[in-house]
């Protein structure tokens, strides 16, 4: 029993110290569904802001800021679900390049994340003119990641 406890404690310490990723999803399909769901929310709220930036919808600062906040928050979520083993198979448009160029992928992901935070900050105070540049930066980062990493 004592040995068993020691083994378990050691395993927990090793995981904590080395930061070994523990699978967060029961199966690959769950991870695929999770990240797709997040992307759907990002796209919906991003498009609402896009309509305002393009002059197709009225600018209301509070609702624009709320949309920017959703995107900022969602932008932190998908990456672990992409890096889950086996998730480049099945019903997905993820390119295997995500696994093959993990560092580049995470760099693109972080650039996207950071740009969404800048947009959310700008949306707190700026008028529509102040919001356009940070909005366009987010759009560029969407593309910059989709191009190499989405089939
Ligand atoms: C979206 C969506 C994308 C991005 C991209 C931005 O709403 O579905 O893939 O924005 O078009 O450049």
PDB file of C-alpha atoms and ligand atoms in Angstrom:
ATOM      1  CA  UNK A   1       0.000   0.000   0.000  1.00  0.00           C
ATOM      2  CA  UNK A   2       2.775   2.391   1.009  1.00  0.00           C
ATOM      3  CA  UNK A   3       4.579   1.649  -2.254  1.00  0.00           C
ATOM      4  CA  UNK A   4       1.398   2.304  -4.194  1.00  0.00           C
ATOM      5  CA  UNK A   5       0.951   5.685  -2.496  1.00  0.00           C
ATOM      6  CA  UNK A   6       4.609   6.531  -3.220  1.00  0.00           C
ATOM      7  CA  UNK A   7       4.172   5.679  -6.904  1.00  0.00           C
ATOM      8  CA  UNK A   8       1.025   7.797  -7.173  1.00  0.00           C
ATOM      9  CA  UNK A   9       2.638  10.748  -5.355  1.00  0.00           C
ATOM     10  CA  UNK A  10       5.735  10.480  -7.572  1.00  0.00           C
ATOM     11  CA  UNK A  11       3.595  10.386 -10.706  1.00  0.00           C
ATOM     12  CA  UNK A  12       1.668  13.479  -9.618  1.00  0.00           C
ATOM     13  CA  UNK A  13       4.891  15.344  -8.789  1.00  0.00           C
ATOM     14  CA  UNK A  14       6.463  14.377 -12.136  1.00  0.00           C
ATOM     15  CA  UNK A  15       3.395  15.603 -14.006  1.00  0.00           C
ATOM     16  CA  UNK A  16       3.334  18.862 -12.034  1.00  0.00           C
ATOM     17  CA  UNK A  17       7.052  19.549 -12.347  1.00  0.00           C
ATOM     18  CA  UNK A  18       7.494  18.602 -15.986  1.00  0.00           C
ATOM     19  CA  UNK A  19       4.177  20.019 -17.054  1.00  0.00           C
ATOM     20  CA  UNK A  20       3.365  16.835 -18.928  1.00  0.00           C
ATOM     21  CA  UNK A  21       0.110  17.407 -20.742  1.00  0.00           C
ATOM     22  CA  UNK A  22      -2.672  15.265 -19.392  1.00  0.00           C
ATOM     23  CA  UNK A  23      -5.387  14.523 -21.919  1.00  0.00           C
ATOM     24  CA  UNK A  24      -8.354  16.769 -21.279  1.00  0.00           C
ATOM     25  CA  UNK A  25     -10.747  15.058 -23.653  1.00  0.00           C
ATOM     26  CA  UNK A  26     -12.169  11.550 -23.388  1.00  0.00           C
ATOM     27  CA  UNK A  27     -11.732  10.986 -27.132  1.00  0.00           C
ATOM     28  CA  UNK A  28     -10.334  12.876 -30.166  1.00  0.00           C
ATOM     29  CA  UNK A  29     -13.852  13.577 -31.493  1.00  0.00           C
ATOM     30  CA  UNK A  30     -14.610  15.491 -28.287  1.00  0.00           C
ATOM     31  CA  UNK A  31     -11.596  17.752 -28.860  1.00  0.00           C
ATOM     32  CA  UNK A  32     -12.607  18.309 -32.497  1.00  0.00           C
ATOM     33  CA  UNK A  33     -16.157  19.207 -31.480  1.00  0.00           C
ATOM     34  CA  UNK A  34     -14.858  21.485 -28.730  1.00  0.00           C
ATOM     35  CA  UNK A  35     -12.556  23.542 -30.932  1.00  0.00           C
ATOM     36  CA  UNK A  36     -15.158  23.720 -33.727  1.00  0.00           C
ATOM     37  CA  UNK A  37     -17.684  25.061 -31.233  1.00  0.00           C
ATOM     38  CA  UNK A  38     -15.228  27.710 -30.070  1.00  0.00           C
ATOM     39  CA  UNK A  39     -14.470  28.700 -33.680  1.00  0.00           C
ATOM     40  CA  UNK A  40     -18.208  29.004 -34.441  1.00  0.00           C
ATOM     41  CA  UNK A  41     -18.609  31.428 -31.523  1.00  0.00           C
ATOM     42  CA  UNK A  42     -15.522  33.410 -32.515  1.00  0.00           C
ATOM     43  CA  UNK A  43     -16.745  33.684 -36.126  1.00  0.00           C
ATOM     44  CA  UNK A  44     -20.263  34.777 -35.112  1.00  0.00           C
ATOM     45  CA  UNK A  45     -19.090  37.498 -32.762  1.00  0.00           C
ATOM     46  CA  UNK A  46     -16.301  38.560 -35.098  1.00  0.00           C
ATOM     47  CA  UNK A  47     -18.781  38.936 -37.976  1.00  0.00           C
ATOM     48  CA  UNK A  48     -21.027  41.166 -35.862  1.00  0.00           C
ATOM     49  CA  UNK A  49     -18.061  43.490 -35.361  1.00  0.00           C
ATOM     50  CA  UNK A  50     -17.152  43.170 -39.043  1.00  0.00           C
ATOM     51  CA  UNK A  51     -20.582  44.443 -40.078  1.00  0.00           C
ATOM     52  CA  UNK A  52     -20.030  47.549 -37.920  1.00  0.00           C
ATOM     53  CA  UNK A  53     -16.511  48.164 -39.234  1.00  0.00           C
ATOM     54  CA  UNK A  54     -17.786  47.845 -42.814  1.00  0.00           C
ATOM     55  CA  UNK A  55     -20.578  50.330 -42.120  1.00  0.00           C
ATOM     56  CA  UNK A  56     -23.294  47.697 -42.610  1.00  0.00           C
ATOM     57  CA  UNK A  57     -24.466  47.947 -39.005  1.00  0.00           C
ATOM     58  CA  UNK A  58     -24.651  50.854 -36.570  1.00  0.00           C
ATOM     59  CA  UNK A  59     -21.836  51.351 -34.100  1.00  0.00           C
ATOM     60  CA  UNK A  60     -22.922  50.814 -30.525  1.00  0.00           C
ATOM     61  CA  UNK A  61     -19.917  50.902 -28.266  1.00  0.00           C
ATOM     62  CA  UNK A  62     -21.330  48.637 -25.544  1.00  0.00           C
ATOM     63  CA  UNK A  63     -22.373  45.862 -27.892  1.00  0.00           C
ATOM     64  CA  UNK A  64     -19.156  46.159 -29.919  1.00  0.00           C
ATOM     65  CA  UNK A  65     -17.163  45.891 -26.666  1.00  0.00           C
ATOM     66  CA  UNK A  66     -19.237  42.867 -25.603  1.00  0.00           C
ATOM     67  CA  UNK A  67     -18.514  41.119 -28.911  1.00  0.00           C
ATOM     68  CA  UNK A  68     -14.809  41.942 -28.614  1.00  0.00           C
ATOM     69  CA  UNK A  69     -14.807  40.528 -25.087  1.00  0.00           C
ATOM     70  CA  UNK A  70     -16.349  37.230 -26.234  1.00  0.00           C
ATOM     71  CA  UNK A  71     -13.715  36.900 -28.969  1.00  0.00           C
ATOM     72  CA  UNK A  72     -10.898  37.764 -26.548  1.00  0.00           C
ATOM     73  CA  UNK A  73     -12.094  35.126 -24.102  1.00  0.00           C
ATOM     74  CA  UNK A  74     -12.771  32.423 -26.738  1.00  0.00           C
ATOM     75  CA  UNK A  75      -9.377  33.042 -28.371  1.00  0.00           C
ATOM     76  CA  UNK A  76      -7.577  31.460 -25.423  1.00  0.00           C
ATOM     77  CA  UNK A  77      -9.457  28.160 -25.655  1.00  0.00           C
ATOM     78  CA  UNK A  78      -8.948  26.168 -28.883  1.00  0.00           C
ATOM     79  CA  UNK A  79      -5.221  25.423 -28.872  1.00  0.00           C
ATOM     80  CA  UNK A  80      -5.041  22.477 -26.461  1.00  0.00           C
ATOM     81  CA  UNK A  81      -7.871  20.871 -28.412  1.00  0.00           C
ATOM     82  CA  UNK A  82      -5.808  21.094 -31.614  1.00  0.00           C
ATOM     83  CA  UNK A  83      -2.726  19.564 -30.024  1.00  0.00           C
ATOM     84  CA  UNK A  84      -4.620  16.585 -28.627  1.00  0.00           C
ATOM     85  CA  UNK A  85      -3.268  13.390 -30.296  1.00  0.00           C
ATOM     86  CA  UNK A  86      -5.335  11.987 -33.164  1.00  0.00           C
ATOM     87  CA  UNK A  87      -7.305  15.166 -33.749  1.00  0.00           C
ATOM     88  CA  UNK A  88      -6.057  15.671 -37.317  1.00  0.00           C
ATOM     89  CA  UNK A  89      -8.241  12.728 -38.340  1.00  0.00           C
ATOM     90  CA  UNK A  90     -11.984  12.501 -38.810  1.00  0.00           C
ATOM     91  CA  UNK A  91     -14.375  15.377 -39.445  1.00  0.00           C
ATOM     92  CA  UNK A  92     -11.910  18.227 -39.322  1.00  0.00           C
ATOM     93  CA  UNK A  93     -10.273  20.824 -41.558  1.00  0.00           C
ATOM     94  CA  UNK A  94      -7.196  20.883 -39.337  1.00  0.00           C
ATOM     95  CA  UNK A  95      -3.967  20.399 -41.286  1.00  0.00           C
ATOM     96  CA  UNK A  96      -1.357  17.964 -39.967  1.00  0.00           C
ATOM     97  CA  UNK A  97       0.991  20.963 -40.091  1.00  0.00           C
ATOM     98  CA  UNK A  98      -0.372  21.795 -36.615  1.00  0.00           C
ATOM     99  CA  UNK A  99       1.525  18.779 -35.256  1.00  0.00           C
ATOM    100  CA  UNK A 100       4.435  19.030 -37.686  1.00  0.00           C
ATOM    101  CA  UNK A 101       5.050  22.719 -36.944  1.00  0.00           C
ATOM    102  CA  UNK A 102       3.769  22.970 -33.415  1.00  0.00           C
ATOM    103  CA  UNK A 103       5.976  25.967 -32.532  1.00  0.00           C
ATOM    104  CA  UNK A 104       4.807  27.961 -35.560  1.00  0.00           C
ATOM    105  CA  UNK A 105       1.230  26.999 -34.818  1.00  0.00           C
ATOM    106  CA  UNK A 106       1.437  28.179 -31.208  1.00  0.00           C
ATOM    107  CA  UNK A 107       3.173  31.362 -32.339  1.00  0.00           C
ATOM    108  CA  UNK A 108       0.299  32.095 -34.730  1.00  0.00           C
ATOM    109  CA  UNK A 109      -2.209  31.191 -32.026  1.00  0.00           C
ATOM    110  CA  UNK A 110      -0.577  33.552 -29.515  1.00  0.00           C
ATOM    111  CA  UNK A 111      -0.404  36.378 -32.073  1.00  0.00           C
ATOM    112  CA  UNK A 112      -4.135  35.927 -32.655  1.00  0.00           C
ATOM    113  CA  UNK A 113      -4.820  35.834 -28.918  1.00  0.00           C
ATOM    114  CA  UNK A 114      -2.816  39.019 -28.329  1.00  0.00           C
ATOM    115  CA  UNK A 115      -4.546  40.868 -31.140  1.00  0.00           C
ATOM    116  CA  UNK A 116      -7.975  39.973 -29.712  1.00  0.00           C
ATOM    117  CA  UNK A 117      -6.894  41.377 -26.338  1.00  0.00           C
ATOM    118  CA  UNK A 118      -5.791  44.621 -28.026  1.00  0.00           C
ATOM    119  CA  UNK A 119      -9.136  44.846 -29.821  1.00  0.00           C
ATOM    120  CA  UNK A 120     -11.059  44.282 -26.579  1.00  0.00           C
ATOM    121  CA  UNK A 121      -9.022  47.047 -24.910  1.00  0.00           C
ATOM    122  CA  UNK A 122      -9.528  49.448 -27.820  1.00  0.00           C
ATOM    123  CA  UNK A 123     -13.262  48.731 -27.785  1.00  0.00           C
ATOM    124  CA  UNK A 124     -13.457  50.006 -24.204  1.00  0.00           C
ATOM    125  CA  UNK A 125     -12.620  53.553 -25.119  1.00  0.00           C
ATOM    126  CA  UNK A 126     -12.036  54.275 -28.744  1.00  0.00           C
ATOM    127  CA  UNK A 127     -14.549  55.518 -31.253  1.00  0.00           C
ATOM    128  CA  UNK A 128     -15.120  53.565 -34.442  1.00  0.00           C
ATOM    129  CA  UNK A 129     -12.011  55.016 -36.078  1.00  0.00           C
ATOM    130  CA  UNK A 130      -9.816  53.789 -33.217  1.00  0.00           C
ATOM    131  CA  UNK A 131     -11.279  50.319 -33.469  1.00  0.00           C
ATOM    132  CA  UNK A 132     -10.693  49.678 -37.162  1.00  0.00           C
ATOM    133  CA  UNK A 133      -6.939  49.044 -36.996  1.00  0.00           C
ATOM    134  CA  UNK A 134      -7.086  46.563 -34.089  1.00  0.00           C
ATOM    135  CA  UNK A 135     -10.075  44.868 -35.763  1.00  0.00           C
ATOM    136  CA  UNK A 136      -8.131  44.476 -39.005  1.00  0.00           C
ATOM    137  CA  UNK A 137      -5.159  43.105 -37.075  1.00  0.00           C
ATOM    138  CA  UNK A 138      -7.369  40.335 -35.684  1.00  0.00           C
ATOM    139  CA  UNK A 139      -8.683  39.567 -39.189  1.00  0.00           C
ATOM    140  CA  UNK A 140      -5.093  39.328 -40.468  1.00  0.00           C
ATOM    141  CA  UNK A 141      -4.224  36.926 -37.670  1.00  0.00           C
ATOM    142  CA  UNK A 142      -7.263  34.745 -38.471  1.00  0.00           C
ATOM    143  CA  UNK A 143      -5.949  34.402 -42.025  1.00  0.00           C
ATOM    144  CA  UNK A 144      -2.309  34.011 -41.001  1.00  0.00           C
ATOM    145  CA  UNK A 145      -3.196  30.907 -38.988  1.00  0.00           C
ATOM    146  CA  UNK A 146      -5.847  29.481 -41.340  1.00  0.00           C
ATOM    147  CA  UNK A 147      -3.583  29.598 -44.378  1.00  0.00           C
ATOM    148  CA  UNK A 148      -0.871  27.188 -43.183  1.00  0.00           C
ATOM    149  CA  UNK A 149      -2.889  25.245 -40.623  1.00  0.00           C
ATOM    150  CA  UNK A 150      -6.351  24.718 -42.090  1.00  0.00           C
ATOM    151  CA  UNK A 151      -7.012  22.369 -45.018  1.00  0.00           C
TER     152      UNK A 151
HETATM  153  C1  LIG B   1     -14.355  34.952 -39.938  1.00  0.00           C
HETATM  154  C2  LIG B   1     -14.077  33.647 -40.393  1.00  0.00           C
HETATM  155  C3  LIG B   1     -12.778  33.599 -40.752  1.00  0.00           C
HETATM  156  C4  LIG B   1     -12.144  34.893 -40.495  1.00  0.00           C
HETATM  157  C5  LIG B   1     -11.384  35.503 -41.612  1.00  0.00           C
HETATM  158  C6  LIG B   1     -10.794  36.826 -41.179  1.00  0.00           C
HETATM  159  O1  LIG B   1     -15.408  35.358 -39.508  1.00  0.00           O
HETATM  160  O2  LIG B   1     -14.915  32.633 -40.457  1.00  0.00           O
HETATM  161  O3  LIG B   1     -12.143  32.569 -41.226  1.00  0.00           O
HETATM  162  O4  LIG B   1     -13.210  35.731 -40.039  1.00  0.00           O
HETATM  163  O5  LIG B   1     -12.203  35.693 -42.704  1.00  0.00           O
HETATM  164  O6  LIG B   1      -9.847  37.247 -42.054  1.00  0.00           O
END
